[in-house]
mmCIF file of C-alpha atoms and ligand atoms in Angstrom:
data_model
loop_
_atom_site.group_PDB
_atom_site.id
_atom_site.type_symbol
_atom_site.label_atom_id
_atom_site.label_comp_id
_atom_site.label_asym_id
_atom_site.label_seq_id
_atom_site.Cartn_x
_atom_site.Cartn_y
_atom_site.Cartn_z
ATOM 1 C CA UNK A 1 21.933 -15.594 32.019
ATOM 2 C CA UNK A 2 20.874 -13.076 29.473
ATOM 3 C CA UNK A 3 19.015 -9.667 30.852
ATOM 4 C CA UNK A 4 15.012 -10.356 29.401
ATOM 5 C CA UNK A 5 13.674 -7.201 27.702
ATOM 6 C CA UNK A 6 10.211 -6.283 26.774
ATOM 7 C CA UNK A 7 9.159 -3.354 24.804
ATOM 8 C CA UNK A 8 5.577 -1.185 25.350
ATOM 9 C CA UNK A 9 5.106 0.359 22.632
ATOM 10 C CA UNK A 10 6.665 -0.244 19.227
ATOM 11 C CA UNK A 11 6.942 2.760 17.025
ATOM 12 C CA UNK A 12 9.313 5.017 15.835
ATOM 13 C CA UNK A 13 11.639 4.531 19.271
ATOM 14 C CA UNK A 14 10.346 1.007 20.178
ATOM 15 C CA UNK A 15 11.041 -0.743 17.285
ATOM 16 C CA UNK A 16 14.227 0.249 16.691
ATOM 17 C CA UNK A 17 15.120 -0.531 20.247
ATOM 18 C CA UNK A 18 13.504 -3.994 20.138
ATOM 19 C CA UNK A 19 15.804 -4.589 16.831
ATOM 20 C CA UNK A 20 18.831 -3.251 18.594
ATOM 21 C CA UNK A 21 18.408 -5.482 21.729
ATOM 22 C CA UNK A 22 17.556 -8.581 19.596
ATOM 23 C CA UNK A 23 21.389 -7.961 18.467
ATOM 24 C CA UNK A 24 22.653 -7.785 22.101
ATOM 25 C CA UNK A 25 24.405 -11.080 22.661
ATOM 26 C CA UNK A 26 23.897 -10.314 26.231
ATOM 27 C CA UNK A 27 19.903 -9.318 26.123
ATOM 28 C CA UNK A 28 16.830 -11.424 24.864
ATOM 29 C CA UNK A 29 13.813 -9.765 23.831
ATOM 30 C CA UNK A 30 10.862 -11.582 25.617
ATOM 31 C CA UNK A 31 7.792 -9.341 23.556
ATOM 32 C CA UNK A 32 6.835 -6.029 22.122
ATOM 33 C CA UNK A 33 2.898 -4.846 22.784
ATOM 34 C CA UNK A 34 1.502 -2.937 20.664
ATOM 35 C CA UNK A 35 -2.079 -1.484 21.081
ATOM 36 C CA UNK A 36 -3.408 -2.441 17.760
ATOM 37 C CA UNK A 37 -2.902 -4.071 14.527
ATOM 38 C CA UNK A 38 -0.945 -2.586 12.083
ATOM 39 C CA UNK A 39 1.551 -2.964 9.409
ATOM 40 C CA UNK A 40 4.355 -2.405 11.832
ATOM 41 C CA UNK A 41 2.452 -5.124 14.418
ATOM 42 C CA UNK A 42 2.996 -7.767 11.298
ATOM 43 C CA UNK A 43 6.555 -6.057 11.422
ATOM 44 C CA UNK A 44 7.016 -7.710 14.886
ATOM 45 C CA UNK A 45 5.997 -11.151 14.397
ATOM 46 C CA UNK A 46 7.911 -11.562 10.907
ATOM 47 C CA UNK A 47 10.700 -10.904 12.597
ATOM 48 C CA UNK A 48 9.738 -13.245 15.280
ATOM 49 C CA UNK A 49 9.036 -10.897 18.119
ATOM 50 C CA UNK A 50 6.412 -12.143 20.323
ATOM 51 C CA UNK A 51 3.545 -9.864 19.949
ATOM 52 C CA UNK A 52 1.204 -8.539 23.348
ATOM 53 C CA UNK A 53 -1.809 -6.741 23.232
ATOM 54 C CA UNK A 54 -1.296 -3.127 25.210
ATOM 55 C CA UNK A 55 -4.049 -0.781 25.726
ATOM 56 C CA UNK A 56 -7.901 -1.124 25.652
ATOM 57 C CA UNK A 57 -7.404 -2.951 22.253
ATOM 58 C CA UNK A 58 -8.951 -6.409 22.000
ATOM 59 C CA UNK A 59 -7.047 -9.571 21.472
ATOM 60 C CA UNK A 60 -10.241 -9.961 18.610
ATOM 61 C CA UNK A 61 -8.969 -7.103 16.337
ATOM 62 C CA UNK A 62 -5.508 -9.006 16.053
ATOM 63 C CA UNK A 63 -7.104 -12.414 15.230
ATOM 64 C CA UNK A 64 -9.559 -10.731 12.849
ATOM 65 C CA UNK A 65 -6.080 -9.364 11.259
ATOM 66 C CA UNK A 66 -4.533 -12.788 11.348
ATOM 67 C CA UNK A 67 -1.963 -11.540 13.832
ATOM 68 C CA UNK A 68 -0.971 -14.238 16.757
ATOM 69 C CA UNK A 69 -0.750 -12.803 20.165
ATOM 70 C CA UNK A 70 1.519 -13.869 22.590
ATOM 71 C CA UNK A 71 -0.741 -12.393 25.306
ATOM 72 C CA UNK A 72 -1.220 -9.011 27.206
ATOM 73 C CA UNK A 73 1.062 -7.018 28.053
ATOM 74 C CA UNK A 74 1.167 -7.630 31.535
ATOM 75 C CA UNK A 75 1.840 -11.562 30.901
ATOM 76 C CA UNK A 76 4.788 -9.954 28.658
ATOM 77 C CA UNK A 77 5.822 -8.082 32.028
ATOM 78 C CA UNK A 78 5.512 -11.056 34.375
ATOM 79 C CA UNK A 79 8.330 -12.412 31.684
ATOM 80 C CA UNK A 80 10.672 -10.087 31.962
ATOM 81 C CA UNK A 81 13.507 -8.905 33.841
ATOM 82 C CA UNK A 82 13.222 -4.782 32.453
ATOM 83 C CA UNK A 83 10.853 -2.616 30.193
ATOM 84 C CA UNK A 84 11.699 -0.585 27.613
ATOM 85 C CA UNK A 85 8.584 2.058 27.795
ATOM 86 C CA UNK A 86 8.472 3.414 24.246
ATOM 87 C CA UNK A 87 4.703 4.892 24.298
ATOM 88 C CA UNK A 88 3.746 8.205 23.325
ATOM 89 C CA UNK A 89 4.927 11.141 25.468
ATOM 90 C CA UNK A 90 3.751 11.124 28.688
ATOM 91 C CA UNK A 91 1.803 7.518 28.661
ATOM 92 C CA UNK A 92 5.044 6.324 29.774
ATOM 93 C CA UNK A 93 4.651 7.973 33.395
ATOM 94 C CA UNK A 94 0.988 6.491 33.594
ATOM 95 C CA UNK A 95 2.293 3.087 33.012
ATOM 96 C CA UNK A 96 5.100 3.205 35.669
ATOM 97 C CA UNK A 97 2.152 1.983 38.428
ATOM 98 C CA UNK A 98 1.183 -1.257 36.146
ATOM 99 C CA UNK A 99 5.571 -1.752 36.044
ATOM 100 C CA UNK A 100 5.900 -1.154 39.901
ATOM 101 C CA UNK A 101 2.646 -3.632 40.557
ATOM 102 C CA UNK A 102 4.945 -6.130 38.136
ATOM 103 C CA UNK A 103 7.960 -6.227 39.952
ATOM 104 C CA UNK A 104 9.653 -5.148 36.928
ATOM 105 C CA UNK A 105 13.053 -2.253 35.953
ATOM 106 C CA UNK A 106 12.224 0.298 33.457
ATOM 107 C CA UNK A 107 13.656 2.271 31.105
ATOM 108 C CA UNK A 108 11.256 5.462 29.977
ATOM 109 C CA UNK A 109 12.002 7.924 27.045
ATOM 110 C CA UNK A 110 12.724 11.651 26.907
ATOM 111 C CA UNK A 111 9.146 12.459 26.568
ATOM 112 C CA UNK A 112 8.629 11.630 30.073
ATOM 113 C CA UNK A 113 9.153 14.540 33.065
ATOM 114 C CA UNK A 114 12.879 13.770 34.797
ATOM 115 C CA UNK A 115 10.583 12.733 38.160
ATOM 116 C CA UNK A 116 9.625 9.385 35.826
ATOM 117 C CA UNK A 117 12.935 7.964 36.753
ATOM 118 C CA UNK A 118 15.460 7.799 39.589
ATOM 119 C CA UNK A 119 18.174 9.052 36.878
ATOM 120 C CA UNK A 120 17.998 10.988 33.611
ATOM 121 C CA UNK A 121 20.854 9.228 31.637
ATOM 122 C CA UNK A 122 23.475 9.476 28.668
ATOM 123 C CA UNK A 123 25.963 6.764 28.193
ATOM 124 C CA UNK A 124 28.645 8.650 27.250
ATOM 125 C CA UNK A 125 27.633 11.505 30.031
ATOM 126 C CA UNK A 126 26.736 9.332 33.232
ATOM 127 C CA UNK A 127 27.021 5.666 32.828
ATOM 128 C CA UNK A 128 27.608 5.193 35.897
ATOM 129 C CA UNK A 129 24.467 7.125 37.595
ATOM 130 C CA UNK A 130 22.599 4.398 36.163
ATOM 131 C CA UNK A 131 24.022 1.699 37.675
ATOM 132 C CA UNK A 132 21.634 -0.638 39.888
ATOM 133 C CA UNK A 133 18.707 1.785 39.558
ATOM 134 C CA UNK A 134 15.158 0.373 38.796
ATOM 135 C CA UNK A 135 13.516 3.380 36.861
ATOM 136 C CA UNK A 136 15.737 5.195 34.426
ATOM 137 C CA UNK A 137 15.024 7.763 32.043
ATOM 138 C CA UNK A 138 16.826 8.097 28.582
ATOM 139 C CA UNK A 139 16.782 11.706 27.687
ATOM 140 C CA UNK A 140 15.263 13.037 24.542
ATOM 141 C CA UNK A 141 17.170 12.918 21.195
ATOM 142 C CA UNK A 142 18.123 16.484 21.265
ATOM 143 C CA UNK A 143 19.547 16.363 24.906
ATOM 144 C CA UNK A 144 21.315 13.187 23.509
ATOM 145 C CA UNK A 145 23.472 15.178 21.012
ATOM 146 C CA UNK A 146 23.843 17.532 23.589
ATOM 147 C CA UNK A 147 24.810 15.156 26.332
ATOM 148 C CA UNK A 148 27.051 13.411 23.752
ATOM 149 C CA UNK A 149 29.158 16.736 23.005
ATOM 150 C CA UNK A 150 29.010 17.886 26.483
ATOM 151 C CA UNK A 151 31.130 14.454 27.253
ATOM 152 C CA UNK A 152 33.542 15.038 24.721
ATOM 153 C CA UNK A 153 33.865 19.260 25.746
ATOM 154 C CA UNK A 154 34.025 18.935 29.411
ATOM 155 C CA UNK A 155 36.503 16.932 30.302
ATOM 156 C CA UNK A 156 39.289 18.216 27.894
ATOM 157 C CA UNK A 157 38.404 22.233 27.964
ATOM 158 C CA UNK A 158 35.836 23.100 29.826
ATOM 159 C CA UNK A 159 32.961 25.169 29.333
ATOM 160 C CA UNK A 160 32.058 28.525 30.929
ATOM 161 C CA UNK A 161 29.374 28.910 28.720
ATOM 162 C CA UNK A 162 27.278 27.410 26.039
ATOM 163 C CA UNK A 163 24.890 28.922 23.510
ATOM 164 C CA UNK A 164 22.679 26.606 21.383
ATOM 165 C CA UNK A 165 20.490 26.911 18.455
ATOM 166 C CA UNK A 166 18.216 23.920 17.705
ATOM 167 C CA UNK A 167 16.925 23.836 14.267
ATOM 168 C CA UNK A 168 14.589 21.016 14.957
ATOM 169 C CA UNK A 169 12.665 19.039 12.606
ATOM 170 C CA UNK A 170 9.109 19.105 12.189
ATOM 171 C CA UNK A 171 7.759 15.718 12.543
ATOM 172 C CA UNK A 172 9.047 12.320 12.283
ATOM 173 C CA UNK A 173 8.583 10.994 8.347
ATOM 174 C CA UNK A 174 6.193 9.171 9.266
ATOM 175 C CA UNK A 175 3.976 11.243 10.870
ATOM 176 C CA UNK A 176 0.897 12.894 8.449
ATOM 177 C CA UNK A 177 -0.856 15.067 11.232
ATOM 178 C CA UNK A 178 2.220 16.983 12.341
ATOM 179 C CA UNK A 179 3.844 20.334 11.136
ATOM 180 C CA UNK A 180 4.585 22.899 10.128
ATOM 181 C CA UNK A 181 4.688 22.238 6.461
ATOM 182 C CA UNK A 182 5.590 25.428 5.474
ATOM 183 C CA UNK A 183 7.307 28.272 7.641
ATOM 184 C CA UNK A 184 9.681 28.803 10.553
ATOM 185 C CA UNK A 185 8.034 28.362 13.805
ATOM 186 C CA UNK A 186 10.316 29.850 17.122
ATOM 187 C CA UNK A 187 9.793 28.325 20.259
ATOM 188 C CA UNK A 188 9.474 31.268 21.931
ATOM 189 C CA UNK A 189 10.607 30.643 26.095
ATOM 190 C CA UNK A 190 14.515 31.020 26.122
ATOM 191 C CA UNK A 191 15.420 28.759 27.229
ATOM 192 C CA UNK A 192 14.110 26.210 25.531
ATOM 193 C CA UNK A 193 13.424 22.928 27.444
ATOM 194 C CA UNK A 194 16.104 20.983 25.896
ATOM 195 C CA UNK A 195 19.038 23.435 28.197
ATOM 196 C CA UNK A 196 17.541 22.386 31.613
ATOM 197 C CA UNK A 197 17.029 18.650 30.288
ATOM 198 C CA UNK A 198 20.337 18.954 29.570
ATOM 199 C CA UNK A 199 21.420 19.778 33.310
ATOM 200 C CA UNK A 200 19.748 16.653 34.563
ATOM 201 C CA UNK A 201 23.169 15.114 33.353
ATOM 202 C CA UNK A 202 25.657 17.604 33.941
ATOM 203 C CA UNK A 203 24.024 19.920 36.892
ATOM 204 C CA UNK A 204 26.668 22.340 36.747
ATOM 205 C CA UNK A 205 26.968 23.091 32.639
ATOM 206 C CA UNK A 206 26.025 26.651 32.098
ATOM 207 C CA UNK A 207 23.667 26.298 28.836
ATOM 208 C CA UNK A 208 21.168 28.055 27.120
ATOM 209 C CA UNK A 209 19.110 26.918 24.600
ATOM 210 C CA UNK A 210 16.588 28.350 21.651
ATOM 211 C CA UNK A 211 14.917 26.316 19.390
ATOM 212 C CA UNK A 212 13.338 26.787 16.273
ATOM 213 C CA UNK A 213 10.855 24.448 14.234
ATOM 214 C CA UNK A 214 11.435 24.400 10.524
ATOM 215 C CA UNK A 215 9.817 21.874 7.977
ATOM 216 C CA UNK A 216 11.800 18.850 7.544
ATOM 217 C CA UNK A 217 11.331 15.377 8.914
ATOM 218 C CA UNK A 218 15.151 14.071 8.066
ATOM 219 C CA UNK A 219 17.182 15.424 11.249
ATOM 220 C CA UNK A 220 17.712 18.156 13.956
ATOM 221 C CA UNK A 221 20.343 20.497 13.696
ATOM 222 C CA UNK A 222 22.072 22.193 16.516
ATOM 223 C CA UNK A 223 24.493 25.282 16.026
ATOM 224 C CA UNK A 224 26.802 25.620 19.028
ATOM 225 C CA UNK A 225 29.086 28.172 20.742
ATOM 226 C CA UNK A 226 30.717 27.352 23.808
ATOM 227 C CA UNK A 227 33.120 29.607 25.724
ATOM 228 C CA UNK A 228 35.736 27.385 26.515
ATOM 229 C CA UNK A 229 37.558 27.738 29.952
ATOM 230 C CA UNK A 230 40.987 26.393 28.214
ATOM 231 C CA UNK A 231 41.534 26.624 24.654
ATOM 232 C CA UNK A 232 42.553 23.977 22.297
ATOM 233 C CA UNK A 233 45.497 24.469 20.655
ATOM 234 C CA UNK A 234 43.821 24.510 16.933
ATOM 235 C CA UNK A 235 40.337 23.459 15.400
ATOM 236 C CA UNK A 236 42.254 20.029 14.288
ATOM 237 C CA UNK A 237 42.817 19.246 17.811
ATOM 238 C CA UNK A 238 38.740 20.045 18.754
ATOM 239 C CA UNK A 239 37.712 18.078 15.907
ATOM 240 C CA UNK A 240 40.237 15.190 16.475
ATOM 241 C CA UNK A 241 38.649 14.739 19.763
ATOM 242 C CA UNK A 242 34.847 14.230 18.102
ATOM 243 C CA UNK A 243 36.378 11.769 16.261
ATOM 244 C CA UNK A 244 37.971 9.988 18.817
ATOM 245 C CA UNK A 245 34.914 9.424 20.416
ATOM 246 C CA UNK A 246 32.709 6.904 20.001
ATOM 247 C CA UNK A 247 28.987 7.925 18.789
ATOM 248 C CA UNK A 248 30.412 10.948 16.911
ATOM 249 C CA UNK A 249 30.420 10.890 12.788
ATOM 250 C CA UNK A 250 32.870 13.819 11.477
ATOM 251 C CA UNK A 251 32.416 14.330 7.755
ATOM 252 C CA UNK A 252 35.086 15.747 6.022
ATOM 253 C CA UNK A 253 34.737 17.663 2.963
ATOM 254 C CA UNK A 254 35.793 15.444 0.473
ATOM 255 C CA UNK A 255 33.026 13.125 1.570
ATOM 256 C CA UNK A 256 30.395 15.728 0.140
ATOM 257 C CA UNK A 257 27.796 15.644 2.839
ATOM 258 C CA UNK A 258 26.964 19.155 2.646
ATOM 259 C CA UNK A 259 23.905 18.557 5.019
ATOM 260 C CA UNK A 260 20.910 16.609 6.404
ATOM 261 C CA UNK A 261 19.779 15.259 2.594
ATOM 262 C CA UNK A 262 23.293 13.789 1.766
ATOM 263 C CA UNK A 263 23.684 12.411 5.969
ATOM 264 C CA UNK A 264 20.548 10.564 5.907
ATOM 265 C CA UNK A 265 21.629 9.195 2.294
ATOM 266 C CA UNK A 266 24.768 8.039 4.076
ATOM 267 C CA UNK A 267 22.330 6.440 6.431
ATOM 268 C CA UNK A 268 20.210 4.681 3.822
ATOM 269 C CA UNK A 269 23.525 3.134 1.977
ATOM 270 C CA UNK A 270 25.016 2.332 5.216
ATOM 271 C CA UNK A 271 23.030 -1.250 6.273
ATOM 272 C CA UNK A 272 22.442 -1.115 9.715
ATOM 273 C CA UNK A 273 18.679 -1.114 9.415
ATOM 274 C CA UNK A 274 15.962 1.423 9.180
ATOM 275 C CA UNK A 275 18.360 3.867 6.977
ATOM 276 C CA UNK A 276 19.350 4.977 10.529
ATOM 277 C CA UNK A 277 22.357 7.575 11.799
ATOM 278 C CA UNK A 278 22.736 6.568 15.462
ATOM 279 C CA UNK A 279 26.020 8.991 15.708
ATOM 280 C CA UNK A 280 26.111 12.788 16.247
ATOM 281 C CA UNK A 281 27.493 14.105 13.131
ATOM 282 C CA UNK A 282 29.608 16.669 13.277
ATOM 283 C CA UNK A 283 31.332 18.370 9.346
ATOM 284 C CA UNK A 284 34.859 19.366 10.380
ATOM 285 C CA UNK A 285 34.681 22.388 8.155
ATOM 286 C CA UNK A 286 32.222 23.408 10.627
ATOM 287 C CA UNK A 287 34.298 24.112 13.304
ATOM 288 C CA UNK A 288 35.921 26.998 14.188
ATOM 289 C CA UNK A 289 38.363 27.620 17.188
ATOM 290 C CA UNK A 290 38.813 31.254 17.796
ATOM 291 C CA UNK A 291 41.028 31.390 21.354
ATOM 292 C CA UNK A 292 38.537 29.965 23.988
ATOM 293 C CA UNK A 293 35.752 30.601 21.613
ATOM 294 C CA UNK A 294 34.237 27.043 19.736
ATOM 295 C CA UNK A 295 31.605 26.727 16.863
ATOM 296 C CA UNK A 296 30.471 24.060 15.427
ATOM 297 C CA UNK A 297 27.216 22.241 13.733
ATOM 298 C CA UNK A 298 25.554 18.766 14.411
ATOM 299 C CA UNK A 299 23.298 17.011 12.823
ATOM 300 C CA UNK A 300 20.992 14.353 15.252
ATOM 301 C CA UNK A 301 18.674 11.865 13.357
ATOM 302 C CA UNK A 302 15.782 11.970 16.139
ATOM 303 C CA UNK A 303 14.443 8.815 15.043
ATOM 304 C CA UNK A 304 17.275 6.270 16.241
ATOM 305 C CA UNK A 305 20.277 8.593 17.914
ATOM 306 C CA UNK A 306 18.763 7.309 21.669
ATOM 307 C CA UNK A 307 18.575 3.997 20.491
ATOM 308 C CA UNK A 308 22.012 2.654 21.140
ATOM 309 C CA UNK A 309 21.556 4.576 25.164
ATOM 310 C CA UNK A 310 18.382 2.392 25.773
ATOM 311 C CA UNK A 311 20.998 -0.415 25.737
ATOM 312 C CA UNK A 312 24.035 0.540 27.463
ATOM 313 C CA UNK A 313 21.003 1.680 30.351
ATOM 314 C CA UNK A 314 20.022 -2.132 30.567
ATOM 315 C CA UNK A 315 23.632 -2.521 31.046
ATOM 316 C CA UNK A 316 24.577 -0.207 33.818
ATOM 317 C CA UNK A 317 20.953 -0.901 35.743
ATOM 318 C CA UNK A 318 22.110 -4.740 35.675
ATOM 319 C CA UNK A 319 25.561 -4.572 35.944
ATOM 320 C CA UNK A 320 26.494 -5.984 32.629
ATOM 321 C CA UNK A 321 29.600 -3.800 31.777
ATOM 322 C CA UNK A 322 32.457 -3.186 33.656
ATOM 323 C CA UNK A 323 32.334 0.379 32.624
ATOM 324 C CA UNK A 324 30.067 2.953 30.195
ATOM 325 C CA UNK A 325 32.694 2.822 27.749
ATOM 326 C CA UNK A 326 32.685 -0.996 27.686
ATOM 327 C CA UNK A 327 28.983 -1.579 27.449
ATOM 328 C CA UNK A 328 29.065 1.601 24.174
ATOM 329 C CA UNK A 329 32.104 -0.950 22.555
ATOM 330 C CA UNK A 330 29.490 -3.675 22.610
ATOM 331 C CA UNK A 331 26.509 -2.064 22.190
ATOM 332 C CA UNK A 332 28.225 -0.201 18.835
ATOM 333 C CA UNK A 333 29.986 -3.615 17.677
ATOM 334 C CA UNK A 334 26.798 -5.678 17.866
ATOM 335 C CA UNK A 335 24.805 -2.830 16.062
ATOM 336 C CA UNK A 336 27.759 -2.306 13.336
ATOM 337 C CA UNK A 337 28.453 1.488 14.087
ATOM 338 C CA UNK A 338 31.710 2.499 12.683
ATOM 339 C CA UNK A 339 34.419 4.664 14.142
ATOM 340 C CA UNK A 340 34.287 7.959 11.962
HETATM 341 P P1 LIG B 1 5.413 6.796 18.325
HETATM 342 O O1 LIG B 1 4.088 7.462 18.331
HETATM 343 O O2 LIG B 1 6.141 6.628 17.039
HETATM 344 O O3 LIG B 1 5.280 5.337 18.964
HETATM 345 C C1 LIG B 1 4.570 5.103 20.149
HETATM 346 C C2 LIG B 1 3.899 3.741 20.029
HETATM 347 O O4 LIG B 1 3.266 3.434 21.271
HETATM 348 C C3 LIG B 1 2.816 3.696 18.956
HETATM 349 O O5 LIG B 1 2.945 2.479 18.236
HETATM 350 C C4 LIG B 1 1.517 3.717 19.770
HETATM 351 O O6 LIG B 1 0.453 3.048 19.108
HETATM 352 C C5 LIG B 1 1.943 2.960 21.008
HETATM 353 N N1 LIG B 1 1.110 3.193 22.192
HETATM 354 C C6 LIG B 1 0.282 4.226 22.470
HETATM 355 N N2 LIG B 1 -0.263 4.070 23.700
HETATM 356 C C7 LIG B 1 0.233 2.919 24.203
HETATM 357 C C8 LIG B 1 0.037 2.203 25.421
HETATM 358 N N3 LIG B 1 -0.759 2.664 26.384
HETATM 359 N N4 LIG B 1 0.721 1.040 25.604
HETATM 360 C C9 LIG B 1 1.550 0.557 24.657
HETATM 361 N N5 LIG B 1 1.751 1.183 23.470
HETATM 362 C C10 LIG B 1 1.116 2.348 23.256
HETATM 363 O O7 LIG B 1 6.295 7.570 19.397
HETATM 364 P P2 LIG B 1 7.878 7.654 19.414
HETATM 365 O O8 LIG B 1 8.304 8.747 18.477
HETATM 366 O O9 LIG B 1 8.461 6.311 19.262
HETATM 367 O O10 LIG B 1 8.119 8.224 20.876
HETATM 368 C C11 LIG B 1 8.177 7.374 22.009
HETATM 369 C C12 LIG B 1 8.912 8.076 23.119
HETATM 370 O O11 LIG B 1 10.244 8.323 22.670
HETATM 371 C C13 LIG B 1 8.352 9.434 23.532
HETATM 372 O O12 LIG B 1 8.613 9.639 24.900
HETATM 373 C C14 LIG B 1 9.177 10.403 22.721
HETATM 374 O O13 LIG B 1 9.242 11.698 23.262
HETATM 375 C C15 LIG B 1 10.522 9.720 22.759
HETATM 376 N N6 LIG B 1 11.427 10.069 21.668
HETATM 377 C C16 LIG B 1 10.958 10.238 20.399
HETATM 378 C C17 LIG B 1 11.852 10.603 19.408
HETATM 379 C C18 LIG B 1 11.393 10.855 18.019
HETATM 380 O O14 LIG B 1 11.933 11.721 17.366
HETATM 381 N N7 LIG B 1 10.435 10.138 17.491
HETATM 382 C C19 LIG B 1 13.195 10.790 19.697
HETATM 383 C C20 LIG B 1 13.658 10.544 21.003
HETATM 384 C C21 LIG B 1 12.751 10.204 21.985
#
């Protein structure tokens, strides 16, 4: 018995997660809605996605596009077993009554408060927190790198502290009415939002955050210092642990990805769809090691890097995987992410 997924709302996050659990041998994808017609709605149904109608939108604006609905998106939730809320920020907490009144799981996005969910998650951080819950919440793309580094740190050093810069992108390339297009705009409460988002998955990290918005739509960039509690015996060994790790890309120099330009190239050669980098990505030259003191750079494409933890959260609220690092083997084989 496969786990039946629907998706509310299918842009930027939603339809990559609908095409990621289409691959998921485990998963079928009963629908996406959508609240109007649109280039991405004929997207759906080329790619044989049963399409529902969300919103106030009419069913007549589809047919008068020659799009065929499935339905609304409530039939879509009477036929499925979870939802995958991937609306616009905060329209995912004013849907959870029409979920509850469905009888159905969901899975909301980091745009949505922590009190959305039962558990803020990151499959790598907290698999297990997830398991059997009916409302989860995967945390935003930045607190996904975070999370993601945090799971590699923790365990093997420690962290007494941990200072981060975000150098975040300015809107997604898609989006026209967004900026800024020119300057350097400082979000100025320290911390940001991103360090206490960050604490809904480890409670006990010590982290600050600052953020910065600068005008580029390719990726987020986060410079980190954390003050280690042990040190590791040389950068090698910090940077051989990233690349142990699943989720993690670690470019070494001769690879000549000097930065977000030459990463999301990488991306666009690469073949897994959508020219997406679902991996942190980390440049070994970028790290330094000085005693219990670490540096080092990532690089987090916003658009797809929660993706892959909107699936392994079907599998620990159903049960599918025996373990988080099971359900990330499967998730990552059936969406061909390599090992860096
Ligand atoms: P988006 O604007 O690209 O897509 C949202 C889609 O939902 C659109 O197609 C919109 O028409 C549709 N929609 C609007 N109201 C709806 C409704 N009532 N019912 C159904 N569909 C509706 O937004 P996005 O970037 O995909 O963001 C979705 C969520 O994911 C947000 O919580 C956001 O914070 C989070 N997120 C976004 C990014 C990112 O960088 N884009 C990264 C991580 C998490």
């Amino acid at each position: 018995m496969r786990v039946r997924v629907a998706v509310n709302g299918y842009g930027t996050i939603g339809k990559r997660v609908a095409d990621a659990v289409a691959r998921q041998s485990d998963l079928e994808l009963v629908g996406v809605a959508k609240t109007r017609p649109s280039f991405e709605a004929e997207r759906a149904i080329q790619r044989g996605y049963p399409l529902y109608v969300a919103g106030d939108a009419g069913r007549a604006d589809f047919d008068v596009a020659g799009l065929k609905v499935a339905g609304t998106v409530d039939e879509m939730l009477a036929r499925a077993d979870v939802v995958v809320d991937a609306t616009p920020d905060k329209v995912g907490a004013a849907n959870r009554a029409r979920y509850d009144a469905a009888n159905v799981r969901a899975i909301f996005q980091g745009g949505e408060k922590a009190s959305v969910a039962e558990v803020s998650f990151n499959a790598l951080g907290n698999f297990s927190a997830a398991r059997g819950k009916r409302r989860v919440r995967v945390v935003s793309c930045n607190t996904t790198g975070i999370a993601r580094a945090a799971a590699v740190i923790l365990p093997r050093w420690g962290a007494e502290r941990w200072d981060v810069t975000l150098v975040r992108r300015a809107a997604d390339p898609a989006e026209s009415k967004k900026g800024p297009i020119n300057g350097i705009v400082p979000s100025l409460h320290i911390p940001s939002h991103h360090g206490p988002d960050v604490q809904t998955i480890f409670p006990e990290l010590a982290i600050s955050t600052a953020a910065v918005v600068v005008p580029t739509t390719l990726m987020h960039v986060h410079v980190n210092h954390v003050r280690l509690r042990d040190s590791p015996a040389s950068a090698e060994e910090f940077v051989a642990a990233f690349r142990a790790t699943p989720r993690f890309r670690v470019f070494a120099p001769w690879e000549q990805a000097d930065g977000t330009p030459q990463v999301m190239e990488y991306g666009r050669g690469r073949g897994i769809g959508l020219d997406d980098v679902m991996e942190n990505v980390l440049w070994s030259d970028g790290v330094t090691v000085d005693g219990r003191d670490a540096y080092f750079f990532q690089a987090i494409h916003q658009e797809s890097v929660t993706v892959p933890e909107n699936i392994d959260a079907i599998r620990a609220m159903f049960d599918l995987a025996p373990d988080g690092p099971a359900s990330i083997a499967q998730t990552d084989r059936a969406l061909g992410l390599t090992r860096s």
